Amino acid sequence: MSDTGTFSWRLTYTGVPIDRASDLRTTHENVAELLRHPSAKFLPVRDGCHLFEVDRADAVVLSASHYFSQRDEFLDPIFLGLSGEAPWFAVMQHDRSSPDIFADLGCFEPLHPRVGALDADQASTLAYARGMLLWQANHLYCGRCGSQTASMQSGHTRKCTNESCGWKSFPRTDAATITLVEHPDGDHCLLGRQEKWPDGMYSVVAGFVEPGESLEECVIREVNEETGVRVANPTYVASQPWPFPSSLMLGFAAKAETADFKPTDDELADIRWVAKADLAQYGEMGDGSDRTKLPNRHSIARMLIEKWRAGLLDI
C-alpha cells in the first residue's frame, strides 16, 4: 500500500552534482584541454539508452583513455561540467556504430526503468546527459534552411554551416504543467488515466504550455479541457526535469470550483475523484497486483499526491 512515511521529497532527476562551468565552454583550446584531463569522465549513450554495468545498477563511466580509443564511434562530446577537478562529458554513438563494442562493459538500457536502483546524484547526472544528447541529435540539421549544423560551445550550441543562414540553436525544454486538483470538499483529489498508460495507473492532470500562455493559464485550460472541471488561482509547488525526451514538469496545486466531469477532448479514458483515505488502497507500479495504481515514486505526479495526502500543499 502507498505510504507517505517512506516518501522522499527530493524529486528524482533534480540536484545535478556538477558545476556546469559554462565559462569553460567558450574556446576550442579550453575544450581540448578538458578532454585530455587525466580525470575526465565520459557517459556513453546510444539510441537514448545509457550503458549500465552487467548485474549491477551503476552506469558505466568511460575514462579518457577508453574514450579516445573509441573516439570515432561517437558524435562530438558535450561538456557537462566539473565534479571537483574532473570534467564530465556526454557522448553519443553514431548510428553506424557496432552495438557490440561495449559488450565487455555492460549493456545499453533505458534510464527510467533503472532509476529505482540508482542513487539520486547519479540519476540526475544521467538525465542531464540524456537531455543534452537528445537535443543535439535532433538538431543536426538547421530548422530554417535544412543545412547541416556544427557543434559549438562544447555541445551547448549548434550553428548552421550555411554561411547565408548561420542560424544558431540552443538546448530547449518543453514546459508542461502538472496539477493536483483538490475537490471543493477538501477531501478528494482529481485523478485520471490515459488508455496508453500502464495497466491500472491513475495520475494527476498534465499538459504542455502553449505559445502566448502563462503557466497558470495552462493549468486552468488543461484541467478544463481534459476533465471539464474549472479551477482558479493555481499555486506553484515544484519542478522536475523530465528528459523523456525533453520536458520540464512544473507542478501546481489548485482548488476546483466545479466537480462535474465535462471534458472537451478525449485525452483521458477515465476520470475520478479519490478520497484521501482511499489512496491507501492503491497499489505501486510493478507490484504485480491488479489493483489500481498511483504514479511511480520518481515522478512529480506522485510527489504532488503524497504532499496533498500529508496536508503539505497550499491550496
Coordinates of C-alpha atoms in Angstrom, one line a residue, residues 94-223:
H94 CA 27.0 7.2 -34.3
D95 CA 24.1 5.2 -35.8
R96 CA 26.6 3.2 -37.8
S97 CA 28.5 2.1 -34.7
S98 CA 28.7 -1.6 -33.8
P99 CA 26.4 -2.4 -30.9
D100 CA 29.0 -4.8 -29.5
I101 CA 32.0 -2.6 -28.9
F102 CA 31.0 -2.2 -25.2
A103 CA 29.7 -5.7 -24.7
D104 CA 32.5 -6.4 -22.2
L105 CA 31.5 -3.3 -20.1
G106 CA 27.7 -3.7 -20.0
C107 CA 24.5 -3.2 -21.9
F108 CA 22.6 -0.1 -23.1
E109 CA 19.2 0.2 -21.4
P110 CA 16.6 3.0 -20.9
L111 CA 17.2 5.2 -17.9
H112 CA 13.7 5.4 -16.3
P113 CA 13.2 1.7 -15.7
R114 CA 16.6 1.5 -14.0
V115 CA 16.3 4.7 -11.9
G116 CA 15.0 3.0 -8.8
A117 CA 18.4 1.3 -8.3
L118 CA 20.4 4.5 -8.8
D119 CA 21.4 7.0 -6.2
A120 CA 19.9 10.5 -6.6
D121 CA 23.1 12.1 -7.8
Q122 CA 23.8 9.5 -10.5
A123 CA 20.1 9.6 -11.7
S124 CA 20.2 13.4 -12.1
T125 CA 23.6 13.3 -13.9
L126 CA 22.4 10.7 -16.4
A127 CA 19.2 12.7 -17.0
Y128 CA 21.3 15.8 -17.7
A129 CA 23.5 13.8 -20.2
R130 CA 20.5 12.2 -21.9
G131 CA 18.7 15.5 -22.3
M132 CA 21.7 17.2 -23.8
L133 CA 22.4 14.4 -26.2
L134 CA 18.9 14.1 -27.4
W135 CA 18.7 17.8 -28.1
Q136 CA 21.9 17.6 -30.1
A137 CA 20.8 14.5 -32.1
N138 CA 17.5 16.4 -33.0
H139 CA 19.4 19.5 -34.3
L140 CA 22.0 18.0 -36.6
Y141 CA 20.2 20.0 -39.4
C142 CA 19.1 23.6 -39.5
G143 CA 15.4 24.2 -38.9
R144 CA 15.5 27.2 -41.2
C145 CA 17.3 26.1 -44.3
G146 CA 17.9 22.4 -43.8
S147 CA 21.7 22.6 -44.0
Q148 CA 23.9 20.7 -41.6
T149 CA 24.8 22.2 -38.2
A150 CA 28.1 22.2 -36.4
S151 CA 28.6 21.8 -32.6
M152 CA 29.8 24.9 -30.8
Q153 CA 30.3 25.9 -27.1
S154 CA 31.3 22.3 -26.4
G155 CA 27.9 21.0 -27.5
H156 CA 25.7 23.7 -25.9
T157 CA 25.1 25.5 -29.3
R158 CA 24.7 24.3 -32.8
K159 CA 25.2 26.6 -35.7
C160 CA 24.1 26.3 -39.3
T161 CA 27.0 25.7 -41.7
N162 CA 25.3 27.6 -44.5
E163 CA 27.0 31.0 -44.4
S164 CA 24.0 32.7 -45.8
C165 CA 22.0 31.4 -42.9
G166 CA 24.2 30.9 -39.8
W167 CA 21.2 30.2 -37.5
K168 CA 22.1 29.2 -34.0
S169 CA 20.1 26.6 -31.9
F170 CA 20.3 26.3 -28.2
P171 CA 19.2 23.5 -25.9
R172 CA 15.5 23.7 -25.2
T173 CA 13.0 22.1 -22.9
D174 CA 9.3 21.7 -23.4
A175 CA 7.4 23.3 -20.5
A176 CA 4.4 21.2 -19.2
T177 CA 2.2 21.9 -16.2
I178 CA 1.1 19.1 -13.9
T179 CA -1.6 19.8 -11.3
L180 CA -3.0 18.3 -8.1
V181 CA -6.7 19.4 -8.2
E182 CA -8.5 19.4 -4.8
H183 CA -12.3 18.9 -4.7
P184 CA -14.3 21.7 -3.2
D185 CA -14.9 19.5 -0.1
G186 CA -11.1 19.4 0.5
D187 CA -11.1 15.6 1.0
H188 CA -10.9 14.3 -2.6
C189 CA -8.3 14.8 -5.4
L190 CA -8.8 14.6 -9.1
L191 CA -7.2 11.6 -10.9
G192 CA -7.4 10.3 -14.4
R193 CA -5.8 7.8 -16.7
Q194 CA -4.9 7.6 -20.4
E195 CA -5.6 4.4 -22.3
K196 CA -1.9 4.0 -23.2
W197 CA -0.6 4.2 -19.6
P198 CA 0.4 1.1 -17.7
D199 CA -2.5 -1.1 -16.6
G200 CA -4.3 0.4 -13.7
M201 CA -2.3 3.6 -13.3
Y202 CA -4.0 6.9 -12.4
S203 CA -2.4 10.3 -12.2
V204 CA -3.0 14.0 -11.9
V205 CA -3.7 16.3 -14.9
A206 CA -0.8 17.4 -17.1
G207 CA -0.4 19.2 -20.4
F208 CA 2.1 21.3 -22.4
V209 CA 2.2 25.1 -22.2
E210 CA 1.1 26.7 -25.5
P211 CA 2.7 29.8 -27.1
G212 CA 1.4 33.1 -25.5
E213 CA 0.2 31.3 -22.4
S214 CA 1.3 31.7 -18.8
L215 CA 1.8 28.6 -16.6
E216 CA -1.3 29.5 -14.6
E217 CA -3.4 29.8 -17.8
C218 CA -2.1 26.5 -18.9
V219 CA -3.2 24.8 -15.7
I220 CA -6.7 26.2 -15.9
R221 CA -7.0 25.3 -19.6
E222 CA -5.6 21.8 -19.4
V223 CA -7.7 20.8 -16.4

